XYZ file of C-alpha atoms in Angstrom:
254
model
C 28.829 -93.872 202.817
C 32.360 -94.808 201.896
C 33.304 -98.383 201.163
C 34.676 -100.312 204.111
C 37.692 -102.391 203.021
C 37.081 -104.804 205.916
C 33.503 -105.584 204.854
C 33.100 -109.132 203.475
C 32.551 -109.193 199.723
C 30.030 -111.403 197.964
C 31.562 -114.249 195.929
C 32.155 -113.347 192.302
C 29.141 -114.246 190.216
C 26.816 -114.512 193.215
C 23.208 -113.421 192.521
C 21.775 -110.307 194.170
C 20.431 -110.859 197.668
C 17.067 -109.362 196.662
C 15.651 -108.885 193.171
C 12.204 -107.698 192.096
C 11.396 -107.695 188.388
C 8.186 -106.085 187.082
C 6.418 -106.634 190.391
C 2.814 -105.503 190.852
C 0.458 -106.150 193.743
C -3.306 -105.738 193.496
C -5.926 -106.476 196.108
C -9.611 -107.276 195.753
C -11.705 -104.258 194.911
C -9.166 -103.014 192.393
C -6.758 -101.508 194.915
C -3.185 -101.465 193.537
C -0.356 -101.311 196.075
C 2.647 -101.727 193.739
C 3.131 -101.023 190.033
C 5.935 -102.434 187.851
C 8.542 -102.337 190.619
C 12.124 -103.228 189.692
C 14.651 -103.360 192.518
C 18.038 -105.002 193.014
C 19.777 -105.157 196.394
C 23.274 -106.564 196.356
C 24.586 -109.061 198.862
C 25.856 -107.219 201.933
C 24.118 -103.957 200.991
C 22.097 -101.792 203.394
C 19.156 -100.210 201.535
C 16.436 -97.977 202.973
C 12.947 -97.677 201.484
C 11.271 -94.360 202.198
C 7.992 -92.739 201.241
C 4.662 -91.501 202.595
C 2.203 -93.726 204.445
C 0.298 -96.048 202.161
C 2.793 -95.826 199.291
C 3.565 -99.568 199.202
C 6.753 -99.784 201.315
C 5.477 -102.462 203.679
C 3.788 -104.346 200.852
C 7.125 -104.606 199.068
C 8.811 -105.859 202.226
C 6.085 -108.463 202.766
C 6.609 -109.779 199.239
C 10.345 -110.191 199.851
C 9.558 -112.001 203.120
C 7.122 -114.330 201.299
C 4.325 -113.145 203.587
C 2.357 -112.308 200.430
C 2.585 -113.096 196.719
C 2.857 -110.620 193.829
C 0.012 -110.288 191.346
C 2.609 -109.964 188.587
C 6.353 -110.194 188.277
C 9.120 -112.126 189.979
C 10.582 -111.841 193.489
C 13.924 -113.534 194.111
C 15.993 -113.890 197.282
C 19.567 -115.085 196.848
C 18.724 -116.082 193.288
C 15.708 -118.230 194.224
C 12.310 -117.378 192.756
C 9.961 -117.341 195.744
C 7.120 -118.641 193.554
C 9.029 -121.926 193.223
C 9.710 -122.448 196.938
C 7.215 -124.946 198.364
C 8.045 -124.634 202.059
C 7.787 -120.889 202.634
C 7.635 -121.298 206.408
C 11.076 -122.885 206.337
C 12.322 -120.136 204.009
C 11.149 -117.441 206.435
C 12.554 -119.266 209.430
C 16.029 -119.886 208.017
C 16.781 -117.452 205.200
C 15.338 -114.085 206.231
C 15.145 -112.268 209.540
C 12.047 -110.140 210.185
C 11.798 -107.113 212.468
C 8.593 -105.105 212.745
C 7.541 -101.858 214.413
C 5.936 -103.915 217.178
C 8.429 -106.280 218.772
C 5.899 -109.144 219.188
C 7.683 -110.614 222.209
C 5.861 -113.036 224.492
C 5.397 -111.088 227.747
C 5.338 -113.986 230.229
C 8.598 -115.692 229.339
C 12.131 -114.426 229.751
C 14.042 -112.419 227.190
C 16.410 -115.322 226.491
C 13.456 -117.699 226.016
C 11.910 -115.288 223.499
C 15.071 -115.456 221.406
C 15.311 -119.214 221.815
C 11.801 -119.780 220.427
C 12.968 -118.841 216.928
C 15.242 -121.912 216.907
C 12.573 -124.500 217.694
C 12.363 -127.029 214.880
C 16.001 -126.585 213.850
C 18.979 -128.916 214.341
C 19.957 -127.239 217.649
C 19.156 -129.031 220.902
C 17.997 -127.212 224.038
C 21.475 -126.412 225.326
C 22.636 -125.185 221.931
C 19.538 -123.013 221.549
C 20.072 -121.427 224.940
C 23.762 -120.803 224.246
C 22.981 -119.236 220.866
C 20.271 -117.033 222.393
C 22.679 -115.737 225.046
C 25.322 -115.086 222.394
C 22.864 -112.999 220.384
C 21.734 -111.016 223.424
C 25.360 -110.207 224.117
C 25.694 -109.080 220.506
C 22.879 -106.524 220.976
C 24.270 -105.421 224.362
C 21.567 -107.117 226.438
C 23.463 -110.001 228.016
C 22.632 -108.701 231.480
C 18.892 -108.669 230.753
C 18.570 -112.309 229.636
C 16.433 -113.522 232.543
C 14.175 -110.489 232.750
C 10.691 -110.296 231.261
C 10.087 -108.135 228.178
C 7.800 -105.888 230.247
C 10.810 -104.974 232.390
C 12.727 -103.541 229.424
C 12.559 -100.197 227.651
C 11.073 -99.913 224.157
C 14.513 -99.757 222.575
C 15.689 -102.793 224.518
C 12.636 -104.794 223.447
C 13.328 -103.982 219.820
C 16.934 -105.142 220.227
C 15.604 -108.430 221.628
C 13.434 -108.700 218.508
C 16.523 -108.169 216.350
C 18.411 -110.838 218.297
C 15.506 -113.220 217.716
C 15.503 -112.416 213.983
C 19.190 -113.389 213.780
C 18.810 -116.691 215.621
C 19.025 -118.907 212.541
C 21.807 -116.959 210.795
C 19.762 -115.442 207.946
C 21.587 -113.753 205.090
C 18.879 -111.093 204.718
C 17.340 -108.870 207.397
C 14.016 -107.159 206.633
C 12.956 -104.362 208.987
C 9.582 -102.612 208.730
C 9.610 -99.258 210.590
C 11.497 -100.810 213.532
C 12.251 -97.384 215.027
C 8.713 -96.017 214.711
C 7.937 -96.285 218.438
C 11.398 -95.325 219.707
C 12.869 -92.053 220.871
C 15.653 -90.450 218.821
C 18.522 -91.933 220.837
C 17.113 -95.479 220.799
C 16.436 -95.188 217.057
C 20.010 -94.050 216.406
C 21.421 -96.976 218.390
C 19.268 -99.411 216.447
C 20.429 -98.008 213.111
C 24.017 -98.332 214.286
C 23.312 -101.996 215.022
C 21.976 -102.480 211.479
C 25.162 -100.862 210.197
C 27.310 -103.315 212.140
C 25.311 -106.231 210.730
C 25.864 -104.868 207.220
C 29.582 -104.573 207.937
C 29.631 -108.305 208.688
C 28.117 -109.089 205.290
C 24.397 -109.222 206.043
C 21.953 -107.677 203.572
C 19.589 -105.193 205.251
C 16.393 -103.825 203.691
C 14.797 -101.202 205.921
C 11.452 -99.432 205.605
C 11.426 -95.991 207.240
C 9.772 -92.612 206.790
C 12.665 -90.818 208.520
C 15.182 -89.434 206.014
C 17.715 -88.738 208.734
C 17.773 -92.433 209.634
C 17.612 -93.504 205.983
C 20.823 -91.546 205.417
C 22.676 -94.155 207.460
C 22.025 -96.762 204.760
C 24.206 -97.338 201.706
C 21.363 -96.360 199.396
C 17.914 -94.820 199.570
C 15.025 -95.886 197.339
C 11.911 -93.711 197.484
C 8.438 -95.102 196.785
C 5.426 -93.005 195.854
C 2.019 -94.397 194.912
C 3.429 -97.891 194.507
C 6.326 -96.945 192.246
C 10.024 -96.460 192.917
C 10.583 -92.887 191.801
C 14.095 -91.999 192.965
C 17.275 -93.676 194.069
C 20.363 -92.335 195.766
C 20.888 -90.155 198.828
C 18.416 -88.193 200.944
C 18.218 -84.530 200.030
C 18.791 -83.293 203.571
C 22.575 -83.274 203.963
C 22.422 -81.804 207.471
C 20.530 -84.813 208.785
C 22.476 -87.217 206.579
C 25.819 -85.982 207.855
C 24.713 -86.089 211.481
C 23.347 -89.610 211.046
C 26.561 -90.872 209.464
C 28.647 -89.345 212.231
C 26.437 -91.001 214.808
C 26.778 -94.362 213.059
C 30.543 -94.061 212.926
C 30.647 -93.172 216.626
C 28.381 -96.046 217.688
C 30.164 -98.577 215.459
C 33.644 -97.700 216.747
C 35.288 -100.432 218.868
């Protein structure tokens, strides 16, 4: 993907948004999920992680989100070693946005209230939380659905609500674990276009996906096999890559 001259640049000398150095993850019983993983994601970069089921993609994402700890190695976000952060709940709430394959919305409260929940415990009062939630729903093209229940939305719309919720506290890093896995092709393409727009505004996006056509919409593809990063660069299916990039350009146009 060509460089966008309008995209915000990271300050000179700023640390990478995400950095893994010699990271391994082992579970009880001798099961190893990751082996000596080294990965650097620059500030404002959109990187896709691809690979077969069970290869360690989600484990890597969980380590970056501080949902788990590495058995060996160092994980840093914006230059901070996660092992030295005492309040990881605050880190997850304010510094990273998380989007999963399942939207995890509360079904009995409105869409706008679901987004607002992410801001509880912050400096925003009730009115400010509600205003911010409505602003984010407008950003994901769901302003007209604010008072509806999640059960009244399509799968793609529910995932866009989940993205709005993940952005509520202005994180610098967005982590997405197979967010398009339950969506049809059109809804998945629209969601990837949204990630592209977030990247264009300077947000760092790390996406886990098994779909090479969607991965082609990222700046860079890292492939994981058996817990190791084995390749980096572009998907090897230029037909899908070209179609995906054209779709992103079309959806991102004003």
